[in-house]
Amino acid sequence: MQPKPETSDLTPYLAADTVIDHHHPLVRETAAKLRAEAPELHDYARVAFEFVRDTIPHSDDSGDLRVTWRASDVLACGTGICYAKAHALTALLRAEGIPTGLCYQFLGVVHGLVAVRLPGHDRWARQDPRGNKPGVDAQFSLAEERLAWVPDPAEGEFDFPTLYAATPAPVLECLQQATDRPHLWRTLPTTL
């Protein structure tokens, strides 16, 4: 599925804000370490994806009760749900000048992904840094999508078409208002 950007201008997909705080020292330090491993931009995007997917556990998989939402906090705490992990990956990619947006699926609740636009590619490529586990095998790919889940229309599941430059209010509000992950689970958004 090709997400539809809110604007053809890539500038908003490179911006920092309170959620995608790629100006934060921890985000910059992490990006620099990853870039040292992968100086070529395409390789860096893959390495950053794998770093978030593999070294920051999804809090439901690990049993962590903390709720993170700001990219730098996700990196500092080493935990987050799909939205938070998408924020961390977006910040790491934007820190190195890679246009990155937030996109979503409806899978009974809203599930968070990212889409990247790398030089030499004429389209956005969706990536799912949620984290692998039995039955989930998300991989970095610029050609064919290798996401954690494919929506099942027969179950009412679908891809939201919009590629957001900033976190939509329903996602951010549920993260910021949750006192812990069980509370968050009861308040996950079902619409954007």
JSON list of C-alpha atoms in Angstrom, two decimals:
[
{"chain": "A", "resi": 1, "resn": "MET", "atom": "CA", "xyz": [0.00, 0.00, 0.00]},
{"chain": "A", "resi": 2, "resn": "GLN", "atom": "CA", "xyz": [1.33, 3.42, -0.92]},
{"chain": "A", "resi": 3, "resn": "PRO", "atom": "CA", "xyz": [0.51, 5.99, 1.83]},
{"chain": "A", "resi": 4, "resn": "LYS", "atom": "CA", "xyz": [-0.62, 9.46, 0.76]},
{"chain": "A", "resi": 5, "resn": "PRO", "atom": "CA", "xyz": [1.53, 12.27, 2.20]},
{"chain": "A", "resi": 6, "resn": "GLU", "atom": "CA", "xyz": [-0.26, 15.23, 3.77]},
{"chain": "A", "resi": 7, "resn": "THR", "atom": "CA", "xyz": [1.85, 17.43, 1.51]},
{"chain": "A", "resi": 8, "resn": "SER", "atom": "CA", "xyz": [4.26, 16.98, -1.39]},
{"chain": "A", "resi": 9, "resn": "ASP", "atom": "CA", "xyz": [6.77, 19.13, 0.53]},
{"chain": "A", "resi": 10, "resn": "LEU", "atom": "CA", "xyz": [9.24, 16.83, 2.31]},
{"chain": "A", "resi": 11, "resn": "THR", "atom": "CA", "xyz": [10.20, 19.46, 4.90]},
{"chain": "A", "resi": 12, "resn": "PRO", "atom": "CA", "xyz": [7.54, 18.39, 7.47]},
{"chain": "A", "resi": 13, "resn": "TYR", "atom": "CA", "xyz": [8.80, 14.80, 7.14]},
{"chain": "A", "resi": 14, "resn": "LEU", "atom": "CA", "xyz": [12.23, 15.98, 8.33]},
{"chain": "A", "resi": 15, "resn": "ALA", "atom": "CA", "xyz": [11.05, 18.20, 11.19]},
{"chain": "A", "resi": 16, "resn": "ALA", "atom": "CA", "xyz": [11.62, 17.76, 14.91]},
{"chain": "A", "resi": 17, "resn": "ASP", "atom": "CA", "xyz": [8.88, 18.31, 17.47]},
{"chain": "A", "resi": 18, "resn": "THR", "atom": "CA", "xyz": [8.21, 17.29, 21.09]},
{"chain": "A", "resi": 19, "resn": "VAL", "atom": "CA", "xyz": [7.51, 13.68, 20.03]},
{"chain": "A", "resi": 20, "resn": "ILE", "atom": "CA", "xyz": [10.00, 13.22, 17.20]},
{"chain": "A", "resi": 21, "resn": "ASP", "atom": "CA", "xyz": [12.76, 15.01, 19.12]},
{"chain": "A", "resi": 22, "resn": "HIS", "atom": "CA", "xyz": [15.66, 14.20, 16.83]},
{"chain": "A", "resi": 23, "resn": "HIS", "atom": "CA", "xyz": [17.53, 17.25, 18.14]},
{"chain": "A", "resi": 24, "resn": "HIS", "atom": "CA", "xyz": [17.83, 15.52, 21.56]},
{"chain": "A", "resi": 25, "resn": "PRO", "atom": "CA", "xyz": [21.42, 14.52, 22.47]},
{"chain": "A", "resi": 26, "resn": "LEU", "atom": "CA", "xyz": [20.53, 10.84, 22.99]},
{"chain": "A", "resi": 27, "resn": "VAL", "atom": "CA", "xyz": [18.86, 10.61, 19.58]},
{"chain": "A", "resi": 28, "resn": "ARG", "atom": "CA", "xyz": [21.85, 12.36, 17.95]},
{"chain": "A", "resi": 29, "resn": "GLU", "atom": "CA", "xyz": [24.34, 10.12, 19.77]},
{"chain": "A", "resi": 30, "resn": "THR", "atom": "CA", "xyz": [22.45, 6.95, 18.82]},
{"chain": "A", "resi": 31, "resn": "ALA", "atom": "CA", "xyz": [22.14, 8.09, 15.20]},
{"chain": "A", "resi": 32, "resn": "ALA", "atom": "CA", "xyz": [25.87, 8.86, 15.05]},
{"chain": "A", "resi": 33, "resn": "LYS", "atom": "CA", "xyz": [26.78, 5.38, 16.40]},
{"chain": "A", "resi": 34, "resn": "LEU", "atom": "CA", "xyz": [24.49, 3.71, 13.87]},
{"chain": "A", "resi": 35, "resn": "ARG", "atom": "CA", "xyz": [25.78, 5.88, 11.03]},
{"chain": "A", "resi": 36, "resn": "ALA", "atom": "CA", "xyz": [29.36, 4.90, 11.91]},
{"chain": "A", "resi": 37, "resn": "GLU", "atom": "CA", "xyz": [28.30, 1.27, 11.32]},
{"chain": "A", "resi": 38, "resn": "ALA", "atom": "CA", "xyz": [26.51, 2.15, 8.08]},
{"chain": "A", "resi": 39, "resn": "PRO", "atom": "CA", "xyz": [27.81, 5.29, 6.38]},
{"chain": "A", "resi": 40, "resn": "GLU", "atom": "CA", "xyz": [25.73, 4.78, 3.21]},
{"chain": "A", "resi": 41, "resn": "LEU", "atom": "CA", "xyz": [22.20, 6.22, 3.67]},
{"chain": "A", "resi": 42, "resn": "HIS", "atom": "CA", "xyz": [20.28, 3.13, 2.51]},
{"chain": "A", "resi": 43, "resn": "ASP", "atom": "CA", "xyz": [22.31, 0.91, 4.83]},
{"chain": "A", "resi": 44, "resn": "TYR", "atom": "CA", "xyz": [21.83, 3.39, 7.68]},
{"chain": "A", "resi": 45, "resn": "ALA", "atom": "CA", "xyz": [18.04, 3.23, 7.23]},
{"chain": "A", "resi": 46, "resn": "ARG", "atom": "CA", "xyz": [18.13, -0.57, 7.47]},
{"chain": "A", "resi": 47, "resn": "VAL", "atom": "CA", "xyz": [20.48, -0.54, 10.48]},
{"chain": "A", "resi": 48, "resn": "ALA", "atom": "CA", "xyz": [18.32, 2.04, 12.30]},
{"chain": "A", "resi": 49, "resn": "PHE", "atom": "CA", "xyz": [15.20, -0.04, 11.59]},
{"chain": "A", "resi": 50, "resn": "GLU", "atom": "CA", "xyz": [16.86, -3.21, 12.89]},
{"chain": "A", "resi": 51, "resn": "PHE", "atom": "CA", "xyz": [18.16, -1.36, 15.96]},
{"chain": "A", "resi": 52, "resn": "VAL", "atom": "CA", "xyz": [14.67, -0.19, 16.94]},
{"chain": "A", "resi": 53, "resn": "ARG", "atom": "CA", "xyz": [13.01, -3.47, 15.99]},
{"chain": "A", "resi": 54, "resn": "ASP", "atom": "CA", "xyz": [15.52, -5.70, 17.76]},
{"chain": "A", "resi": 55, "resn": "THR", "atom": "CA", "xyz": [17.02, -3.79, 20.70]},
{"chain": "A", "resi": 56, "resn": "ILE", "atom": "CA", "xyz": [13.95, -1.96, 21.98]},
{"chain": "A", "resi": 57, "resn": "PRO", "atom": "CA", "xyz": [11.45, -4.60, 23.07]},
{"chain": "A", "resi": 58, "resn": "HIS", "atom": "CA", "xyz": [7.75, -4.04, 22.48]},
{"chain": "A", "resi": 59, "resn": "SER", "atom": "CA", "xyz": [6.54, -3.47, 26.04]},
{"chain": "A", "resi": 60, "resn": "ASP", "atom": "CA", "xyz": [3.72, -6.00, 25.71]},
{"chain": "A", "resi": 61, "resn": "ASP", "atom": "CA", "xyz": [6.16, -8.71, 24.62]},
{"chain": "A", "resi": 62, "resn": "SER", "atom": "CA", "xyz": [8.58, -7.93, 27.46]},
{"chain": "A", "resi": 63, "resn": "GLY", "atom": "CA", "xyz": [5.94, -7.30, 30.15]},
{"chain": "A", "resi": 64, "resn": "ASP", "atom": "CA", "xyz": [7.22, -3.76, 30.74]},
{"chain": "A", "resi": 65, "resn": "LEU", "atom": "CA", "xyz": [4.47, -1.62, 32.26]},
{"chain": "A", "resi": 66, "resn": "ARG", "atom": "CA", "xyz": [6.03, 1.74, 31.37]},
{"chain": "A", "resi": 67, "resn": "VAL", "atom": "CA", "xyz": [4.48, 3.88, 28.65]},
{"chain": "A", "resi": 68, "resn": "THR", "atom": "CA", "xyz": [6.88, 5.89, 26.51]},
{"chain": "A", "resi": 69, "resn": "TRP", "atom": "CA", "xyz": [5.94, 8.28, 23.72]},
{"chain": "A", "resi": 70, "resn": "ARG", "atom": "CA", "xyz": [8.81, 10.73, 23.08]},
{"chain": "A", "resi": 71, "resn": "ALA", "atom": "CA", "xyz": [11.53, 9.29, 20.82]},
{"chain": "A", "resi": 72, "resn": "SER", "atom": "CA", "xyz": [14.34, 10.12, 23.23]},
{"chain": "A", "resi": 73, "resn": "ASP", "atom": "CA", "xyz": [12.45, 8.48, 26.12]},
{"chain": "A", "resi": 74, "resn": "VAL", "atom": "CA", "xyz": [11.92, 5.32, 24.05]},
{"chain": "A", "resi": 75, "resn": "LEU", "atom": "CA", "xyz": [15.69, 5.16, 23.50]},
{"chain": "A", "resi": 76, "resn": "ALA", "atom": "CA", "xyz": [16.49, 5.99, 27.15]},
{"chain": "A", "resi": 77, "resn": "CYS", "atom": "CA", "xyz": [14.00, 3.52, 28.65]},
{"chain": "A", "resi": 78, "resn": "GLY", "atom": "CA", "xyz": [14.49, 0.85, 25.99]},
{"chain": "A", "resi": 79, "resn": "THR", "atom": "CA", "xyz": [10.79, 0.08, 25.71]},
{"chain": "A", "resi": 80, "resn": "GLY", "atom": "CA", "xyz": [7.65, 1.09, 23.89]},
{"chain": "A", "resi": 81, "resn": "ILE", "atom": "CA", "xyz": [4.61, -0.09, 22.00]},
{"chain": "A", "resi": 82, "resn": "CYS", "atom": "CA", "xyz": [4.33, 0.18, 18.22]},
{"chain": "A", "resi": 83, "resn": "TYR", "atom": "CA", "xyz": [3.61, 3.94, 18.27]},
{"chain": "A", "resi": 84, "resn": "ALA", "atom": "CA", "xyz": [6.56, 4.72, 20.50]},
{"chain": "A", "resi": 85, "resn": "LYS", "atom": "CA", "xyz": [8.92, 2.52, 18.50]},
{"chain": "A", "resi": 86, "resn": "ALA", "atom": "CA", "xyz": [7.72, 4.26, 15.32]},
{"chain": "A", "resi": 87, "resn": "HIS", "atom": "CA", "xyz": [8.53, 7.61, 16.97]},
{"chain": "A", "resi": 88, "resn": "ALA", "atom": "CA", "xyz": [12.05, 6.42, 17.83]},
{"chain": "A", "resi": 89, "resn": "LEU", "atom": "CA", "xyz": [12.72, 5.13, 14.32]},
{"chain": "A", "resi": 90, "resn": "THR", "atom": "CA", "xyz": [11.32, 8.30, 12.76]},
{"chain": "A", "resi": 91, "resn": "ALA", "atom": "CA", "xyz": [13.62, 10.43, 14.93]},
{"chain": "A", "resi": 92, "resn": "LEU", "atom": "CA", "xyz": [16.69, 8.34, 14.09]},
{"chain": "A", "resi": 93, "resn": "LEU", "atom": "CA", "xyz": [15.96, 8.53, 10.37]},
{"chain": "A", "resi": 94, "resn": "ARG", "atom": "CA", "xyz": [15.12, 12.24, 10.35]},
{"chain": "A", "resi": 95, "resn": "ALA", "atom": "CA", "xyz": [18.28, 12.92, 12.36]},
{"chain": "A", "resi": 96, "resn": "GLU", "atom": "CA", "xyz": [20.22, 11.75, 9.31]},
{"chain": "A", "resi": 97, "resn": "GLY", "atom": "CA", "xyz": [18.10, 13.64, 6.78]},
{"chain": "A", "resi": 98, "resn": "ILE", "atom": "CA", "xyz": [15.83, 10.79, 5.68]},
{"chain": "A", "resi": 99, "resn": "PRO", "atom": "CA", "xyz": [12.23, 11.92, 5.12]},
{"chain": "A", "resi": 100, "resn": "THR", "atom": "CA", "xyz": [10.07, 9.73, 7.36]},
{"chain": "A", "resi": 101, "resn": "GLY", "atom": "CA", "xyz": [6.36, 9.79, 8.14]},
{"chain": "A", "resi": 102, "resn": "LEU", "atom": "CA", "xyz": [3.99, 7.98, 10.45]},
{"chain": "A", "resi": 103, "resn": "CYS", "atom": "CA", "xyz": [1.33, 5.70, 9.05]},
{"chain": "A", "resi": 104, "resn": "TYR", "atom": "CA", "xyz": [-1.21, 3.38, 10.58]},
{"chain": "A", "resi": 105, "resn": "GLN", "atom": "CA", "xyz": [-3.29, 0.25, 10.18]},
{"chain": "A", "resi": 106, "resn": "PHE", "atom": "CA", "xyz": [-6.60, -0.66, 11.80]},
{"chain": "A", "resi": 107, "resn": "LEU", "atom": "CA", "xyz": [-6.25, -4.16, 13.28]},
{"chain": "A", "resi": 108, "resn": "GLY", "atom": "CA", "xyz": [-9.08, -3.95, 15.83]},
{"chain": "A", "resi": 109, "resn": "VAL", "atom": "CA", "xyz": [-7.14, -0.98, 17.25]},
{"chain": "A", "resi": 110, "resn": "VAL", "atom": "CA", "xyz": [-4.79, 1.43, 15.52]},
{"chain": "A", "resi": 111, "resn": "HIS", "atom": "CA", "xyz": [-1.31, -0.02, 14.86]},
{"chain": "A", "resi": 112, "resn": "GLY", "atom": "CA", "xyz": [1.66, 2.29, 14.14]},
{"chain": "A", "resi": 113, "resn": "LEU", "atom": "CA", "xyz": [4.22, 2.06, 11.33]},
{"chain": "A", "resi": 114, "resn": "VAL", "atom": "CA", "xyz": [6.60, 4.40, 9.51]},
{"chain": "A", "resi": 115, "resn": "ALA", "atom": "CA", "xyz": [7.24, 5.12, 5.85]},
{"chain": "A", "resi": 116, "resn": "VAL", "atom": "CA", "xyz": [10.61, 6.26, 4.48]},
{"chain": "A", "resi": 117, "resn": "ARG", "atom": "CA", "xyz": [11.52, 8.06, 1.28]},
{"chain": "A", "resi": 118, "resn": "LEU", "atom": "CA", "xyz": [15.13, 7.32, 0.42]},
{"chain": "A", "resi": 119, "resn": "PRO", "atom": "CA", "xyz": [17.13, 9.02, -2.34]},
{"chain": "A", "resi": 120, "resn": "GLY", "atom": "CA", "xyz": [16.78, 7.22, -5.65]},
{"chain": "A", "resi": 121, "resn": "HIS", "atom": "CA", "xyz": [13.34, 5.89, -4.77]},
{"chain": "A", "resi": 122, "resn": "ASP", "atom": "CA", "xyz": [10.22, 7.55, -6.13]},
{"chain": "A", "resi": 123, "resn": "ARG", "atom": "CA", "xyz": [7.84, 6.25, -3.49]},
{"chain": "A", "resi": 124, "resn": "TRP", "atom": "CA", "xyz": [7.38, 5.91, 0.24]},
{"chain": "A", "resi": 125, "resn": "ALA", "atom": "CA", "xyz": [8.23, 2.48, 1.67]},
{"chain": "A", "resi": 126, "resn": "ARG", "atom": "CA", "xyz": [6.38, 1.39, 4.81]},
{"chain": "A", "resi": 127, "resn": "GLN", "atom": "CA", "xyz": [8.33, -0.30, 7.61]},
{"chain": "A", "resi": 128, "resn": "ASP", "atom": "CA", "xyz": [7.12, -1.88, 10.85]},
{"chain": "A", "resi": 129, "resn": "PRO", "atom": "CA", "xyz": [9.61, -1.63, 13.74]},
{"chain": "A", "resi": 130, "resn": "ARG", "atom": "CA", "xyz": [7.18, -3.25, 16.19]},
{"chain": "A", "resi": 131, "resn": "GLY", "atom": "CA", "xyz": [9.50, -6.16, 16.96]},
{"chain": "A", "resi": 132, "resn": "ASN", "atom": "CA", "xyz": [9.46, -9.75, 15.84]},
{"chain": "A", "resi": 133, "resn": "LYS", "atom": "CA", "xyz": [8.14, -12.70, 17.80]},
{"chain": "A", "resi": 134, "resn": "PRO", "atom": "CA", "xyz": [6.69, -16.08, 16.85]},
{"chain": "A", "resi": 135, "resn": "GLY", "atom": "CA", "xyz": [4.28, -15.40, 13.98]},
{"chain": "A", "resi": 136, "resn": "VAL", "atom": "CA", "xyz": [5.66, -11.90, 13.33]},
{"chain": "A", "resi": 137, "resn": "ASP", "atom": "CA", "xyz": [8.55, -11.41, 10.91]},
{"chain": "A", "resi": 138, "resn": "ALA", "atom": "CA", "xyz": [8.79, -7.74, 9.90]},
{"chain": "A", "resi": 139, "resn": "GLN", "atom": "CA", "xyz": [11.82, -6.91, 7.74]},
{"chain": "A", "resi": 140, "resn": "PHE", "atom": "CA", "xyz": [13.27, -3.74, 6.26]},
{"chain": "A", "resi": 141, "resn": "SER", "atom": "CA", "xyz": [12.39, -3.61, 2.57]},
{"chain": "A", "resi": 142, "resn": "LEU", "atom": "CA", "xyz": [12.20, -0.87, -0.03]},
{"chain": "A", "resi": 143, "resn": "ALA", "atom": "CA", "xyz": [10.66, -3.12, -2.69]},
{"chain": "A", "resi": 144, "resn": "GLU", "atom": "CA", "xyz": [7.93, -5.32, -1.27]},
{"chain": "A", "resi": 145, "resn": "GLU", "atom": "CA", "xyz": [6.34, -4.69, 2.11]},
{"chain": "A", "resi": 146, "resn": "ARG", "atom": "CA", "xyz": [7.46, -7.01, 4.91]},
{"chain": "A", "resi": 147, "resn": "LEU", "atom": "CA", "xyz": [5.23, -5.75, 7.72]},
{"chain": "A", "resi": 148, "resn": "ALA", "atom": "CA", "xyz": [4.24, -7.46, 10.96]},
{"chain": "A", "resi": 149, "resn": "TRP", "atom": "CA", "xyz": [0.65, -7.84, 9.79]},
{"chain": "A", "resi": 150, "resn": "VAL", "atom": "CA", "xyz": [-1.40, -7.52, 6.62]},
{"chain": "A", "resi": 151, "resn": "PRO", "atom": "CA", "xyz": [-4.91, -6.20, 7.31]},
{"chain": "A", "resi": 152, "resn": "ASP", "atom": "CA", "xyz": [-7.74, -8.66, 6.66]},
{"chain": "A", "resi": 153, "resn": "PRO", "atom": "CA", "xyz": [-10.67, -6.81, 5.05]},
{"chain": "A", "resi": 154, "resn": "ALA", "atom": "CA", "xyz": [-13.00, -9.70, 5.97]},
{"chain": "A", "resi": 155, "resn": "GLU", "atom": "CA", "xyz": [-12.27, -8.83, 9.62]},
{"chain": "A", "resi": 156, "resn": "GLY", "atom": "CA", "xyz": [-12.83, -5.10, 9.03]},
{"chain": "A", "resi": 157, "resn": "GLU", "atom": "CA", "xyz": [-9.10, -4.39, 9.05]},
{"chain": "A", "resi": 158, "resn": "PHE", "atom": "CA", "xyz": [-7.52, -1.82, 6.74]},
{"chain": "A", "resi": 159, "resn": "ASP", "atom": "CA", "xyz": [-4.62, 0.54, 6.11]},
{"chain": "A", "resi": 160, "resn": "PHE", "atom": "CA", "xyz": [-5.20, 4.21, 6.92]},
{"chain": "A", "resi": 161, "resn": "PRO", "atom": "CA", "xyz": [-4.23, 6.06, 3.73]},
{"chain": "A", "resi": 162, "resn": "THR", "atom": "CA", "xyz": [-2.60, 9.18, 5.21]},
{"chain": "A", "resi": 163, "resn": "LEU", "atom": "CA", "xyz": [1.13, 9.56, 5.81]},
{"chain": "A", "resi": 164, "resn": "TYR", "atom": "CA", "xyz": [1.41, 11.89, 8.80]},
{"chain": "A", "resi": 165, "resn": "ALA", "atom": "CA", "xyz": [4.32, 14.25, 9.42]},
{"chain": "A", "resi": 166, "resn": "ALA", "atom": "CA", "xyz": [3.40, 14.50, 13.12]},
{"chain": "A", "resi": 167, "resn": "THR", "atom": "CA", "xyz": [1.70, 12.08, 15.51]},
{"chain": "A", "resi": 168, "resn": "PRO", "atom": "CA", "xyz": [-2.11, 12.27, 15.19]},
{"chain": "A", "resi": 169, "resn": "ALA", "atom": "CA", "xyz": [-3.89, 13.54, 18.31]},
{"chain": "A", "resi": 170, "resn": "PRO", "atom": "CA", "xyz": [-5.72, 10.27, 19.18]},
{"chain": "A", "resi": 171, "resn": "VAL", "atom": "CA", "xyz": [-2.41, 8.36, 19.26]},
{"chain": "A", "resi": 172, "resn": "LEU", "atom": "CA", "xyz": [-0.49, 11.00, 21.21]},
{"chain": "A", "resi": 173, "resn": "GLU", "atom": "CA", "xyz": [-3.29, 11.59, 23.72]},
{"chain": "A", "resi": 174, "resn": "CYS", "atom": "CA", "xyz": [-3.69, 7.90, 24.57]},
{"chain": "A", "resi": 175, "resn": "LEU", "atom": "CA", "xyz": [0.08, 7.58, 25.14]},
{"chain": "A", "resi": 176, "resn": "GLN", "atom": "CA", "xyz": [0.36, 10.74, 27.24]},
{"chain": "A", "resi": 177, "resn": "GLN", "atom": "CA", "xyz": [-2.69, 9.98, 29.38]},
{"chain": "A", "resi": 178, "resn": "ALA", "atom": "CA", "xyz": [-1.89, 6.34, 30.15]},
{"chain": "A", "resi": 179, "resn": "THR", "atom": "CA", "xyz": [-0.67, 5.69, 33.67]},
{"chain": "A", "resi": 180, "resn": "ASP", "atom": "CA", "xyz": [0.75, 2.31, 32.68]},
{"chain": "A", "resi": 181, "resn": "ARG", "atom": "CA", "xyz": [0.53, -0.21, 29.85]},
{"chain": "A", "resi": 182, "resn": "PRO", "atom": "CA", "xyz": [-2.64, -1.97, 31.13]},
{"chain": "A", "resi": 183, "resn": "HIS", "atom": "CA", "xyz": [-4.34, 1.45, 31.21]},
{"chain": "A", "resi": 184, "resn": "LEU", "atom": "CA", "xyz": [-3.00, 2.17, 27.74]},
{"chain": "A", "resi": 185, "resn": "TRP", "atom": "CA", "xyz": [-4.40, -1.15, 26.44]},
{"chain": "A", "resi": 186, "resn": "ARG", "atom": "CA", "xyz": [-7.89, -0.08, 27.56]},
{"chain": "A", "resi": 187, "resn": "THR", "atom": "CA", "xyz": [-7.63, 3.27, 25.76]},
{"chain": "A", "resi": 188, "resn": "LEU", "atom": "CA", "xyz": [-5.92, 2.43, 22.44]},
{"chain": "A", "resi": 189, "resn": "PRO", "atom": "CA", "xyz": [-7.56, 4.41, 19.64]},
{"chain": "A", "resi": 190, "resn": "THR", "atom": "CA", "xyz": [-9.74, 2.73, 17.05]},
{"chain": "A", "resi": 191, "resn": "THR", "atom": "CA", "xyz": [-9.80, 5.71, 14.69]},
{"chain": "A", "resi": 192, "resn": "LEU", "atom": "CA", "xyz": [-7.65, 8.63, 13.67]}
]
